[in-house]
PDB file of C-alpha atoms and ligand atoms in Angstrom:
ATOM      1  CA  UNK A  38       0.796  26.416 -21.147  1.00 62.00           C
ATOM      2  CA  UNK A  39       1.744  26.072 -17.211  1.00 87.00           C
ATOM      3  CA  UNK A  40       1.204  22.277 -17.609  1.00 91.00           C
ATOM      4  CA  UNK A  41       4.296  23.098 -20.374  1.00 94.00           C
ATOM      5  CA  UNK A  42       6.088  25.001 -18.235  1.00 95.00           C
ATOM      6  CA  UNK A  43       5.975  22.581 -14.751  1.00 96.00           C
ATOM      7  CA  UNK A  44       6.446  19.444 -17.592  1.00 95.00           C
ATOM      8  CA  UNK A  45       9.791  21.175 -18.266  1.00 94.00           C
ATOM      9  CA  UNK A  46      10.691  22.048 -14.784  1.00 94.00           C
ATOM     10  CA  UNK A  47       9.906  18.289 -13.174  1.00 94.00           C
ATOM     11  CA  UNK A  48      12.742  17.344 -16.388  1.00 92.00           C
ATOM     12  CA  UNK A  49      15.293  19.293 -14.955  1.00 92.00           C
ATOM     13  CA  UNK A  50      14.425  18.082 -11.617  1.00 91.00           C
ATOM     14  CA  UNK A  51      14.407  14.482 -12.522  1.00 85.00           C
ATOM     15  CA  UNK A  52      15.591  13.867 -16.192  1.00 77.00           C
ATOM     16  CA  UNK A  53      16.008  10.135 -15.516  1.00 72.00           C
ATOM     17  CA  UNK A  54      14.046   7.142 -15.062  1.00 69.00           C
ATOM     18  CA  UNK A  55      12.286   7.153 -11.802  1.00 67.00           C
ATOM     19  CA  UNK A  56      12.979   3.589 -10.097  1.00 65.00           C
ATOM     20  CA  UNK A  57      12.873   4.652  -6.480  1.00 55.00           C
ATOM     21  CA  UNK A  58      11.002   7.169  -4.087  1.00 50.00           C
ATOM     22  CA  UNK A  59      13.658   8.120  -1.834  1.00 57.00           C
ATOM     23  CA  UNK A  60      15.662   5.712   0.870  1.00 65.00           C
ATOM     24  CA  UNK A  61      14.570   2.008   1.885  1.00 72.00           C
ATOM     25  CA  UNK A  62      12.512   2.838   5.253  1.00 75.00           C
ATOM     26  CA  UNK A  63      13.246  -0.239   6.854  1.00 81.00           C
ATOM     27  CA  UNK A  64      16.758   0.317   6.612  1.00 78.00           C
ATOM     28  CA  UNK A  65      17.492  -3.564   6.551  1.00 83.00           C
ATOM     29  CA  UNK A  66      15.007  -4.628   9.195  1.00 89.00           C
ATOM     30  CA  UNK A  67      11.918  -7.110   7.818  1.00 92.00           C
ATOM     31  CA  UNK A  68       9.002  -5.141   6.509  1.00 94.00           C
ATOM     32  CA  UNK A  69       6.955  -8.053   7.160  1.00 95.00           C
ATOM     33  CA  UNK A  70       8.025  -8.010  11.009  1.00 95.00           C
ATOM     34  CA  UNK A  71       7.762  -4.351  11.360  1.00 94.00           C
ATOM     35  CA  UNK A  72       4.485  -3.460   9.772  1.00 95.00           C
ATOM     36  CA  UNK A  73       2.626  -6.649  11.709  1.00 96.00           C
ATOM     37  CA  UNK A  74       4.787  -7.098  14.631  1.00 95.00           C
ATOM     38  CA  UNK A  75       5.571 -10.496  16.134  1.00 96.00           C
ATOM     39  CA  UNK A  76       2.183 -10.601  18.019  1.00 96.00           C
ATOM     40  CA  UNK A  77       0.372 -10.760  14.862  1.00 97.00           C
ATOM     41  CA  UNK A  78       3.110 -12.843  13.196  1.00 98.00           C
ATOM     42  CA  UNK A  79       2.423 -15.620  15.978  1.00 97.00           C
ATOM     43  CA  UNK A  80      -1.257 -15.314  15.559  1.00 97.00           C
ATOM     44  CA  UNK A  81      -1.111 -16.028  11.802  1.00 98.00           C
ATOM     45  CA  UNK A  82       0.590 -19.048  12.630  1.00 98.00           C
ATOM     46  CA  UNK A  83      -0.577 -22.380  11.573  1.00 98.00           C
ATOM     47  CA  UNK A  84      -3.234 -19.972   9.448  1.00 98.00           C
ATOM     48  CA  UNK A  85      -5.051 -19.339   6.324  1.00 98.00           C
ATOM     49  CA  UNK A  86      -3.938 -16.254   5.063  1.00 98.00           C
ATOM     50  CA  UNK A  87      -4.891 -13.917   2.535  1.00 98.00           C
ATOM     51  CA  UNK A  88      -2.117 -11.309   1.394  1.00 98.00           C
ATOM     52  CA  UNK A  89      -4.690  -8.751  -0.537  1.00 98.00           C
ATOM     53  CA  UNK A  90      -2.255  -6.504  -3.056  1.00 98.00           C
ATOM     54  CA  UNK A  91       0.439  -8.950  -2.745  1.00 98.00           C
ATOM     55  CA  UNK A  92       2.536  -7.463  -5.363  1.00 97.00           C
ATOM     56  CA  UNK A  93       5.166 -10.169  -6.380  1.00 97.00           C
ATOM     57  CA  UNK A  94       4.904 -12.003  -2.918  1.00 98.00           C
ATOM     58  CA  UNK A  95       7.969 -10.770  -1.172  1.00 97.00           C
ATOM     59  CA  UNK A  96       5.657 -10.833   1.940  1.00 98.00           C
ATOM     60  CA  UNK A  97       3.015 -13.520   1.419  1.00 98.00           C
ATOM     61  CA  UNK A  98       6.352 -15.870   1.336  1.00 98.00           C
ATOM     62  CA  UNK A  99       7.625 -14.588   4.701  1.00 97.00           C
ATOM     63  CA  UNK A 100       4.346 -15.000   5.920  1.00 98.00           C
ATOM     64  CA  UNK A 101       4.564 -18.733   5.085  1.00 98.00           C
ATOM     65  CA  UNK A 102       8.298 -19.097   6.252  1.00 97.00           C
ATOM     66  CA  UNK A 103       6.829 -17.548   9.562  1.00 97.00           C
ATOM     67  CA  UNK A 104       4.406 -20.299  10.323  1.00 97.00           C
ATOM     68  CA  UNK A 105       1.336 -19.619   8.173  1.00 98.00           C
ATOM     69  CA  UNK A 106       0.371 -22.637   7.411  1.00 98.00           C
ATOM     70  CA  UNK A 107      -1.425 -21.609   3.663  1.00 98.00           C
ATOM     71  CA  UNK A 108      -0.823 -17.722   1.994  1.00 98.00           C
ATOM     72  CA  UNK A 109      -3.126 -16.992  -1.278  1.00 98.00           C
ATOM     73  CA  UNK A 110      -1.319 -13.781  -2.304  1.00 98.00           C
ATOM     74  CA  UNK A 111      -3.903 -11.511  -4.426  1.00 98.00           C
ATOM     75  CA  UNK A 112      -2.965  -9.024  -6.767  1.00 98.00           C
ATOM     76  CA  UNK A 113      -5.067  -7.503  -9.819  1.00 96.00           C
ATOM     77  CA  UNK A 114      -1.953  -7.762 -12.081  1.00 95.00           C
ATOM     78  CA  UNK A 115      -1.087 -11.075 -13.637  1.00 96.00           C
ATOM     79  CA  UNK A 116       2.339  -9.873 -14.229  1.00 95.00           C
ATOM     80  CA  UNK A 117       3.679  -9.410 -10.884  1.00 97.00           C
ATOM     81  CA  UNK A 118       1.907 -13.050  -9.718  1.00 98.00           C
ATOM     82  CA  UNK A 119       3.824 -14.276 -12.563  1.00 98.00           C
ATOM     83  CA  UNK A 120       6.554 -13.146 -10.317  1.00 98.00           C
ATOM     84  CA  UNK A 121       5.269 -14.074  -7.087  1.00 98.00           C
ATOM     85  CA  UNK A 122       4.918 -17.798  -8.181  1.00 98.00           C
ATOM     86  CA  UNK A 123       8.664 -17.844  -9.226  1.00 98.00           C
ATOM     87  CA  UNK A 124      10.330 -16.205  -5.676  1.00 98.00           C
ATOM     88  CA  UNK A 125       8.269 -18.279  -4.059  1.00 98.00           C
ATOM     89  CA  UNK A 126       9.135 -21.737  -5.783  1.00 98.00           C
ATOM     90  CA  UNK A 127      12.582 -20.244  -5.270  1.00 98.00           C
ATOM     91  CA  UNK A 128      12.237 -19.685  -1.340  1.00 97.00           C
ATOM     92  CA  UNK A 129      10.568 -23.525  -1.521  1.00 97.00           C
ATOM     93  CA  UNK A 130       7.789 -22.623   0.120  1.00 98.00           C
ATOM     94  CA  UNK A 131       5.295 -22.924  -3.653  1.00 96.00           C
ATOM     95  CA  UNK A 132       3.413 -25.480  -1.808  1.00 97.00           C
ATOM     96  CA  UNK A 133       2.256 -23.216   1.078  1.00 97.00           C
ATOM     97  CA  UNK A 134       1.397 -20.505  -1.089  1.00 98.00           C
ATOM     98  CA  UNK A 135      -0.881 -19.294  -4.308  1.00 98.00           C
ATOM     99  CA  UNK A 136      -1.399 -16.142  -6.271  1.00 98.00           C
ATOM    100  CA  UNK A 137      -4.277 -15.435  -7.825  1.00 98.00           C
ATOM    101  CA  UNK A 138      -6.425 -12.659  -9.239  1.00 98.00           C
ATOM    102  CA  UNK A 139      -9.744 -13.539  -7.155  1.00 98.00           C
ATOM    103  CA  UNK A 140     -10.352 -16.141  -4.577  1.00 97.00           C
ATOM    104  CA  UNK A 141     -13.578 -17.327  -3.028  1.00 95.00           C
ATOM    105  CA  UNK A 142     -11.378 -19.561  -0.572  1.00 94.00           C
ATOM    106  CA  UNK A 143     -12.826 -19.138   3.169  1.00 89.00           C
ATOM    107  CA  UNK A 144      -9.934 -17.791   5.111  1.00 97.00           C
ATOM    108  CA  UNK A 145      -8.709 -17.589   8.943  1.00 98.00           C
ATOM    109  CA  UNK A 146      -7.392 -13.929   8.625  1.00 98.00           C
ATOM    110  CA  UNK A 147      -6.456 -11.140   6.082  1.00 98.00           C
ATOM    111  CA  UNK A 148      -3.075  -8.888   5.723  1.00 98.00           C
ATOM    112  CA  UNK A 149      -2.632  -5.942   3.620  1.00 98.00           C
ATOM    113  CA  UNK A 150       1.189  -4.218   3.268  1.00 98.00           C
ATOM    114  CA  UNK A 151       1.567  -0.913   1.207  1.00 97.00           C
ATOM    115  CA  UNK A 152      -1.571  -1.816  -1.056  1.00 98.00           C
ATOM    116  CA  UNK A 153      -4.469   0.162   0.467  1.00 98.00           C
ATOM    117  CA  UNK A 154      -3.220   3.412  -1.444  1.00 98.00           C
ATOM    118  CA  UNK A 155      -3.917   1.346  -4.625  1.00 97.00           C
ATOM    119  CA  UNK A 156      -6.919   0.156  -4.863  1.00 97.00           C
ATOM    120  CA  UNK A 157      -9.288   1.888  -6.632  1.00 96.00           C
ATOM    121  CA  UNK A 158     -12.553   0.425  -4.953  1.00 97.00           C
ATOM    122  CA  UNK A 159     -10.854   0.759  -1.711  1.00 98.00           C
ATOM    123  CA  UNK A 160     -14.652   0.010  -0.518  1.00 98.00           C
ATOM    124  CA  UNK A 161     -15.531  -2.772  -2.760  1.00 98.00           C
ATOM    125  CA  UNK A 162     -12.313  -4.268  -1.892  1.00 98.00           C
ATOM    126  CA  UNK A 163     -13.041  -4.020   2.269  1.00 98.00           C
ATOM    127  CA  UNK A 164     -16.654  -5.685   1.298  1.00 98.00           C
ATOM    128  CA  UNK A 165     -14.653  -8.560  -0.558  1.00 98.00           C
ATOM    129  CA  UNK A 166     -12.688  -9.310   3.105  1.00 98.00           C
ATOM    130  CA  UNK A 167     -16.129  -9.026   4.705  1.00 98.00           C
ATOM    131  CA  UNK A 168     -17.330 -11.784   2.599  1.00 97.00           C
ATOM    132  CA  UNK A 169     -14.325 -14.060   3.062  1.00 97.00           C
ATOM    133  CA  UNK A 170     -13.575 -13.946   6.580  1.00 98.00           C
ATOM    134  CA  UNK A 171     -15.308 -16.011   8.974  1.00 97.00           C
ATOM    135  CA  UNK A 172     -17.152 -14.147  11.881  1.00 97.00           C
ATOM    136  CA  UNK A 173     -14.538 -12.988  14.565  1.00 97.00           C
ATOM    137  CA  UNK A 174     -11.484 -12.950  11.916  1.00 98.00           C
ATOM    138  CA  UNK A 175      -9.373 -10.115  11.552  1.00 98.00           C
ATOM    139  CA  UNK A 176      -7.999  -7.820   8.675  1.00 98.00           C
ATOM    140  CA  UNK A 177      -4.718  -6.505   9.404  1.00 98.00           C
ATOM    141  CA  UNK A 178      -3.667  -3.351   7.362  1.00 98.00           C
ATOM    142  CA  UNK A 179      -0.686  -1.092   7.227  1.00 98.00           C
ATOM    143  CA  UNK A 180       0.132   0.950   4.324  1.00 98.00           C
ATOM    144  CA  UNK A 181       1.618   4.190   3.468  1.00 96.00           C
ATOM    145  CA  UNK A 182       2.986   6.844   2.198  1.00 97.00           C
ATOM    146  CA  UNK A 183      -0.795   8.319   2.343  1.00 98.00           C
ATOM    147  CA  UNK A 184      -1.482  11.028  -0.033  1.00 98.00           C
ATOM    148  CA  UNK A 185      -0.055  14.158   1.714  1.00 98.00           C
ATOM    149  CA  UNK A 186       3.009  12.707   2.922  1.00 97.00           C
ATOM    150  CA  UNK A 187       6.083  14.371   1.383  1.00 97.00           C
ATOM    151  CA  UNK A 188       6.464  11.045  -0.914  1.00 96.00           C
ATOM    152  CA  UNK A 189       3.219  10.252  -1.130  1.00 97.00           C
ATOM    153  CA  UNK A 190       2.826  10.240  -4.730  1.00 96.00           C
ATOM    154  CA  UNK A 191       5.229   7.637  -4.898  1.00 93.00           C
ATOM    155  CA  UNK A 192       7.498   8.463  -8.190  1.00 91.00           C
ATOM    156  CA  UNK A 193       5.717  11.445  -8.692  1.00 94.00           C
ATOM    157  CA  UNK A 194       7.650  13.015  -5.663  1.00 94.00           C
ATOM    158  CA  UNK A 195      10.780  13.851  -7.235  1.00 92.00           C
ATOM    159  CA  UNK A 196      10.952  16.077  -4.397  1.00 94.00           C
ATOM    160  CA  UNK A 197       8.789  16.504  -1.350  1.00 96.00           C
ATOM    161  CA  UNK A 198       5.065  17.300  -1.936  1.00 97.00           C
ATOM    162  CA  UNK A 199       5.776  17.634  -5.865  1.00 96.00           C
ATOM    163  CA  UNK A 200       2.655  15.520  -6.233  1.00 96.00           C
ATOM    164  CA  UNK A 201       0.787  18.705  -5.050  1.00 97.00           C
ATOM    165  CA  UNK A 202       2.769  21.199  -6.459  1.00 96.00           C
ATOM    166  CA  UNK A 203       2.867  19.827 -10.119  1.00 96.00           C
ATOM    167  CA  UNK A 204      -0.899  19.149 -12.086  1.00 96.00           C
ATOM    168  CA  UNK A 205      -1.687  15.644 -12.858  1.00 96.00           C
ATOM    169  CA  UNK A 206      -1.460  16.484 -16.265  1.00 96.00           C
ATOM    170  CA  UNK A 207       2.185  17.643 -16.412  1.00 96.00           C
ATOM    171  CA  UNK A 208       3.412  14.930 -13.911  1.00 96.00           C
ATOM    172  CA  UNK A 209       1.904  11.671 -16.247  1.00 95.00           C
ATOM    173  CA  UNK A 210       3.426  13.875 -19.609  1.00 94.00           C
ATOM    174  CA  UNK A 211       7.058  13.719 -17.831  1.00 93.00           C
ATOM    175  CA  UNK A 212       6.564  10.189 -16.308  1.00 92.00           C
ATOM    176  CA  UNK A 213       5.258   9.075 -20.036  1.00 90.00           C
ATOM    177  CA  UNK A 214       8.417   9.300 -21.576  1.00 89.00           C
ATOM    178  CA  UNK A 215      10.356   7.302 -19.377  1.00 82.00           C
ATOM    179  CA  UNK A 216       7.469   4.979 -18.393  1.00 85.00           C
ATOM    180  CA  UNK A 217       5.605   3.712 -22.125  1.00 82.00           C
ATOM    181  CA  UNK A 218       2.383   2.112 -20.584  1.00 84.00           C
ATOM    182  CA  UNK A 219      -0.244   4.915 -22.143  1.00 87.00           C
ATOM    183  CA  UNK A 220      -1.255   5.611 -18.180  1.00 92.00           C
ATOM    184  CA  UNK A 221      -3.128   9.148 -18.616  1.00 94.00           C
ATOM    185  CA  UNK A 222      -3.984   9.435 -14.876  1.00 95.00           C
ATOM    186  CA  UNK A 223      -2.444   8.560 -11.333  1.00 95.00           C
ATOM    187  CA  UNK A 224      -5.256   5.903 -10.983  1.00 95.00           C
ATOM    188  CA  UNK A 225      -3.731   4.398 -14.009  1.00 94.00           C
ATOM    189  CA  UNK A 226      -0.052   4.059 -13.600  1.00 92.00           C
ATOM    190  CA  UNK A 227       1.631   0.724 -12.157  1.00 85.00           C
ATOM    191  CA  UNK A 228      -0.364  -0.798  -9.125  1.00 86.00           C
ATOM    192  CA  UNK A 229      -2.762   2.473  -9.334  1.00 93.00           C
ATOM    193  CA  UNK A 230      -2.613   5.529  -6.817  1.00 97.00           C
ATOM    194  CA  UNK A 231      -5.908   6.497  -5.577  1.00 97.00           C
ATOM    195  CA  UNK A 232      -4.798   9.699  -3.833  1.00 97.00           C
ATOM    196  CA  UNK A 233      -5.755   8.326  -0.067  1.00 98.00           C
ATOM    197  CA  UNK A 234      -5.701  10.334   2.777  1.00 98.00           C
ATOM    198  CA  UNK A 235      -6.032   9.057   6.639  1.00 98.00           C
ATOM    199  CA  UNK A 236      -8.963  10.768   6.901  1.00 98.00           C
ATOM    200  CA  UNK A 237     -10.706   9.402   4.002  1.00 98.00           C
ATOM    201  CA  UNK A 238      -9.457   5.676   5.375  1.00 98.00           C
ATOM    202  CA  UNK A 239     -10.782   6.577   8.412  1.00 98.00           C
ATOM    203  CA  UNK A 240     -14.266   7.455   7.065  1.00 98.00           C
ATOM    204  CA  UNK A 241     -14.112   4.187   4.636  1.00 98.00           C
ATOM    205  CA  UNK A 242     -13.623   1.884   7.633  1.00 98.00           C
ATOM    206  CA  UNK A 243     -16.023   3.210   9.858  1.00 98.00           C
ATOM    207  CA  UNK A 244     -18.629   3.014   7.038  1.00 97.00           C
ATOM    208  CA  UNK A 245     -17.084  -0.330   6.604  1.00 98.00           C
ATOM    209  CA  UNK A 246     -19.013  -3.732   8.028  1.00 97.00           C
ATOM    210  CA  UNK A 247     -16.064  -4.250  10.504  1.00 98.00           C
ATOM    211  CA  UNK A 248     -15.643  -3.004  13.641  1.00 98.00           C
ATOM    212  CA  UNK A 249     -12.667  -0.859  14.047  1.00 98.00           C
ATOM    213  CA  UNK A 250     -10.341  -2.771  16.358  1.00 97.00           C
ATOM    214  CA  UNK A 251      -7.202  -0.028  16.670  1.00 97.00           C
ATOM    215  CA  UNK A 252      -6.411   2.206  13.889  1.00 98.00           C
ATOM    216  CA  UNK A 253      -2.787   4.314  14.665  1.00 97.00           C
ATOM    217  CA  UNK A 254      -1.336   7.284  12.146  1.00 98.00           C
ATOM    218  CA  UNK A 255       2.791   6.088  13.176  1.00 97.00           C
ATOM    219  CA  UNK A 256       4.411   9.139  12.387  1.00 97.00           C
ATOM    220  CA  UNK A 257       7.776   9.959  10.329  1.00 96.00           C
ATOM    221  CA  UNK A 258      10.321   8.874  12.830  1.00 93.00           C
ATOM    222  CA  UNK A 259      12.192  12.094  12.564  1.00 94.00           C
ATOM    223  CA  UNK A 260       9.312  14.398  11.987  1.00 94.00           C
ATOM    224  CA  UNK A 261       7.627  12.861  15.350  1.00 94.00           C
ATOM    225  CA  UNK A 262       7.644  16.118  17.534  1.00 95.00           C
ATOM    226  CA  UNK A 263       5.654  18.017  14.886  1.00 95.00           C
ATOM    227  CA  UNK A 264       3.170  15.390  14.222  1.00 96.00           C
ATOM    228  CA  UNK A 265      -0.183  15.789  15.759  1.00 96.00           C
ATOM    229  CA  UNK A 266      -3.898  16.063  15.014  1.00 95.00           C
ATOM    230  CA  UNK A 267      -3.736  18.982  12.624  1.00 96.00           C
ATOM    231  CA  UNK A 268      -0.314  18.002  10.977  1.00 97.00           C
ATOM    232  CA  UNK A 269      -0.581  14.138  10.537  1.00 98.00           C
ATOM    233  CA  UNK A 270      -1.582  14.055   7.041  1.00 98.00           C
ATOM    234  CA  UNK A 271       1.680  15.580   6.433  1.00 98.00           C
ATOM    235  CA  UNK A 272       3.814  13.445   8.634  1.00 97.00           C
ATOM    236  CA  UNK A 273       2.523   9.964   9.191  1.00 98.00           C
ATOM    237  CA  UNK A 274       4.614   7.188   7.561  1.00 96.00           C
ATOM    238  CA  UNK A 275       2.200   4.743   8.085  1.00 97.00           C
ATOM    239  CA  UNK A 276      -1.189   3.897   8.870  1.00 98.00           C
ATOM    240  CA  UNK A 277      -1.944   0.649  10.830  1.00 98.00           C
ATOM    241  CA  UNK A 278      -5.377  -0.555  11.498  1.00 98.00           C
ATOM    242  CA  UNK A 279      -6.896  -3.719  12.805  1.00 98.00           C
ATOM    243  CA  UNK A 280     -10.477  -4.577  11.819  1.00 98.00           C
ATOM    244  CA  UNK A 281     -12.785  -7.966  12.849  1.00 98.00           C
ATOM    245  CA  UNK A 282     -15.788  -8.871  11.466  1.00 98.00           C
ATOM    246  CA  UNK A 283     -19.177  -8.973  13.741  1.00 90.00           C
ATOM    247  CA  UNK A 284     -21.025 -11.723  14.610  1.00 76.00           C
TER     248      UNK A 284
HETATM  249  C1  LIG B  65       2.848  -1.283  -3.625  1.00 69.66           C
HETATM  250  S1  LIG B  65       2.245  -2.843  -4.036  1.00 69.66           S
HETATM  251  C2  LIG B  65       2.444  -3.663  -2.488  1.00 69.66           C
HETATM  252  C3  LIG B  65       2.870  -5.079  -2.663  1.00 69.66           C
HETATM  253  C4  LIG B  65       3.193  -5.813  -1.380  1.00 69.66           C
HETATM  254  N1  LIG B  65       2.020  -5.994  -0.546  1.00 69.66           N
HETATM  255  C5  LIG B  65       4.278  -5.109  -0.617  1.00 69.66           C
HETATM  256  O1  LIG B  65       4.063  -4.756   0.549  1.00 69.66           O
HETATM  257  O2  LIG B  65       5.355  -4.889  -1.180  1.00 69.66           O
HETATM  258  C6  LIG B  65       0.481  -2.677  -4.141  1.00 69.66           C
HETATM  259  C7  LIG B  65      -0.151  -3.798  -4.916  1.00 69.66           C
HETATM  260  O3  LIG B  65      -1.582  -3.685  -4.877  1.00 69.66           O
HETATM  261  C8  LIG B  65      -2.061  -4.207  -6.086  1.00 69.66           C
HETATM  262  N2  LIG B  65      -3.449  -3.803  -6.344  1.00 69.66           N
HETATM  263  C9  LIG B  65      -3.923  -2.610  -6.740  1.00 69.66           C
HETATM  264  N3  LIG B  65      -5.250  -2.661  -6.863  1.00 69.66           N
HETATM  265  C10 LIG B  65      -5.645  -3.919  -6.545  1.00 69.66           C
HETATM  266  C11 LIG B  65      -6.899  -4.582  -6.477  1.00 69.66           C
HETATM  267  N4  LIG B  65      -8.024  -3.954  -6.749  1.00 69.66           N
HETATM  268  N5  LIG B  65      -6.905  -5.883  -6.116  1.00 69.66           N
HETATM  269  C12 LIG B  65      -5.768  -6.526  -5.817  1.00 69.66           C
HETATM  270  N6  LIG B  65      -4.544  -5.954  -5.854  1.00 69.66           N
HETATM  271  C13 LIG B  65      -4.484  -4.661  -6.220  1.00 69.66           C
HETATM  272  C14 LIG B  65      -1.085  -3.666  -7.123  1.00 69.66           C
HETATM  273  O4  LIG B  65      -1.123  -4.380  -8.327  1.00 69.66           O
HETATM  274  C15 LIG B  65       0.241  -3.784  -6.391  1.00 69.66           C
HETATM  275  O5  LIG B  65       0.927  -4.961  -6.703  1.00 69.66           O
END
């Protein structure tokens, strides 16, 4: 019955199709360039990279047009490679890059934008870049909104926090009727949403085989004066963390 009830209060909130979670953060700048920086961007040059959660390749093509010299974008959906393949025949760059599902390619280093909120064996999937870097290479990994960031449920948060406010239940009943794909849990809907937090990241990459090279919680820009120990999972826009393998 109070699943009912919030169902028909997140309608009158947002009776529409949900296609965006609030404004573009990068306000026009490069994502690529701001989440990696040009340090990083120079070091991948005249690289092997692997873009793991690619989505449909927006960055795994700037990463070639920046000087890597190979990308393999991976994504677990076929669909959105489908994609990838096609912007990045139309950038010209199709013979720098590939998208695939799995890859067993040795690599020189290993970028992940906006995906680590996704995967739903965030573990499994830091043991997968264990076994495909070289000893010495580096994972480089921003992503965000975590899971107690205003818009962290992505298209759940219709407004601030409504992720936590609303159940599960009533959130995926109002998302179901604009959104037909049967998805009966936030693990389930587009790309997947497995509810991360910094501190669980935190924990996952020190019980991780890498060694922890910087990890930084960059808070909302205008939040910045309240963020601090006790109130970063709240106001962190994203978490960037730099990992190389032993040996
Ligand atoms: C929000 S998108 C980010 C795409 C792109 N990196 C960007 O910055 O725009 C996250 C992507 O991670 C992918 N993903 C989720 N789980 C995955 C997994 N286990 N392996 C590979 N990709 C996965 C999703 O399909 C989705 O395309």
């Amino acid at each position: 019955m109070l699943d009912g009830l919030q169902y028909s209060i997140l309608k009158r909130l947002a009776p529409v199709n949900p296609t965006a979670a609030g404004a573009d953060p990068y306000q026009g700048r490069n994502k690529t360039k701001v989440l990696l920086g040009e340090k990083v961007l120079e070091q991948l040059r005249g690289k092997t990279v692997l873009d793991f959660g690619c989505g449909d390749g927006h960055e795994s093509i700037e990463l070639a047009q920046m000087g890597a010299a190979r990308v393999i974008g991976l994504d677990n959906r076929q669909s959105v490679l489908e994609k990838a393949r096609k912007n990045a025949a139309a950038s010209g760059v199709l013979d720098r890059c590939e998208f695939v599902t799995d890859t067993s390619e040795k690599i020189d280093a290993i970028v992940s934008l906006d995906a680590f909120e996704h995967f739903s064996d965030p573990a499994g999937v830091l043991k997968k870049m264990h076994q495909l870097l070289p000893a010495g290479g580096r994972v480089y990994i921003s992503f965000g909104p975590t899971w107690y960031h205003p818009r962290g449920g992505h298209l759940f948060s219709v407004i601030p926090w409504a992720h936590v406010i609303f159940s599960e239940s009533a959130l995926i009943r109002w998302r179901n009727d604009v959104r037909k794909d049967g998805a009966k849990r936030f693990s389930e809907v587009d790309g997947g949403l497995n509810q991360m937090t910094i501190r669980r990241f935190e924990k996952l990459v020190a019980e991780s085989d890498f060694s922890v090279e910087s990890i930084e919680a960059a808070p909302i820009r205008k939040l910045r004066f309240f963020h601090n120990r006790l109130t970063r999972e709240f106001f962190t826009a994203v978490v960037r963390c730099r990992l190389v393998k032993k040996g």
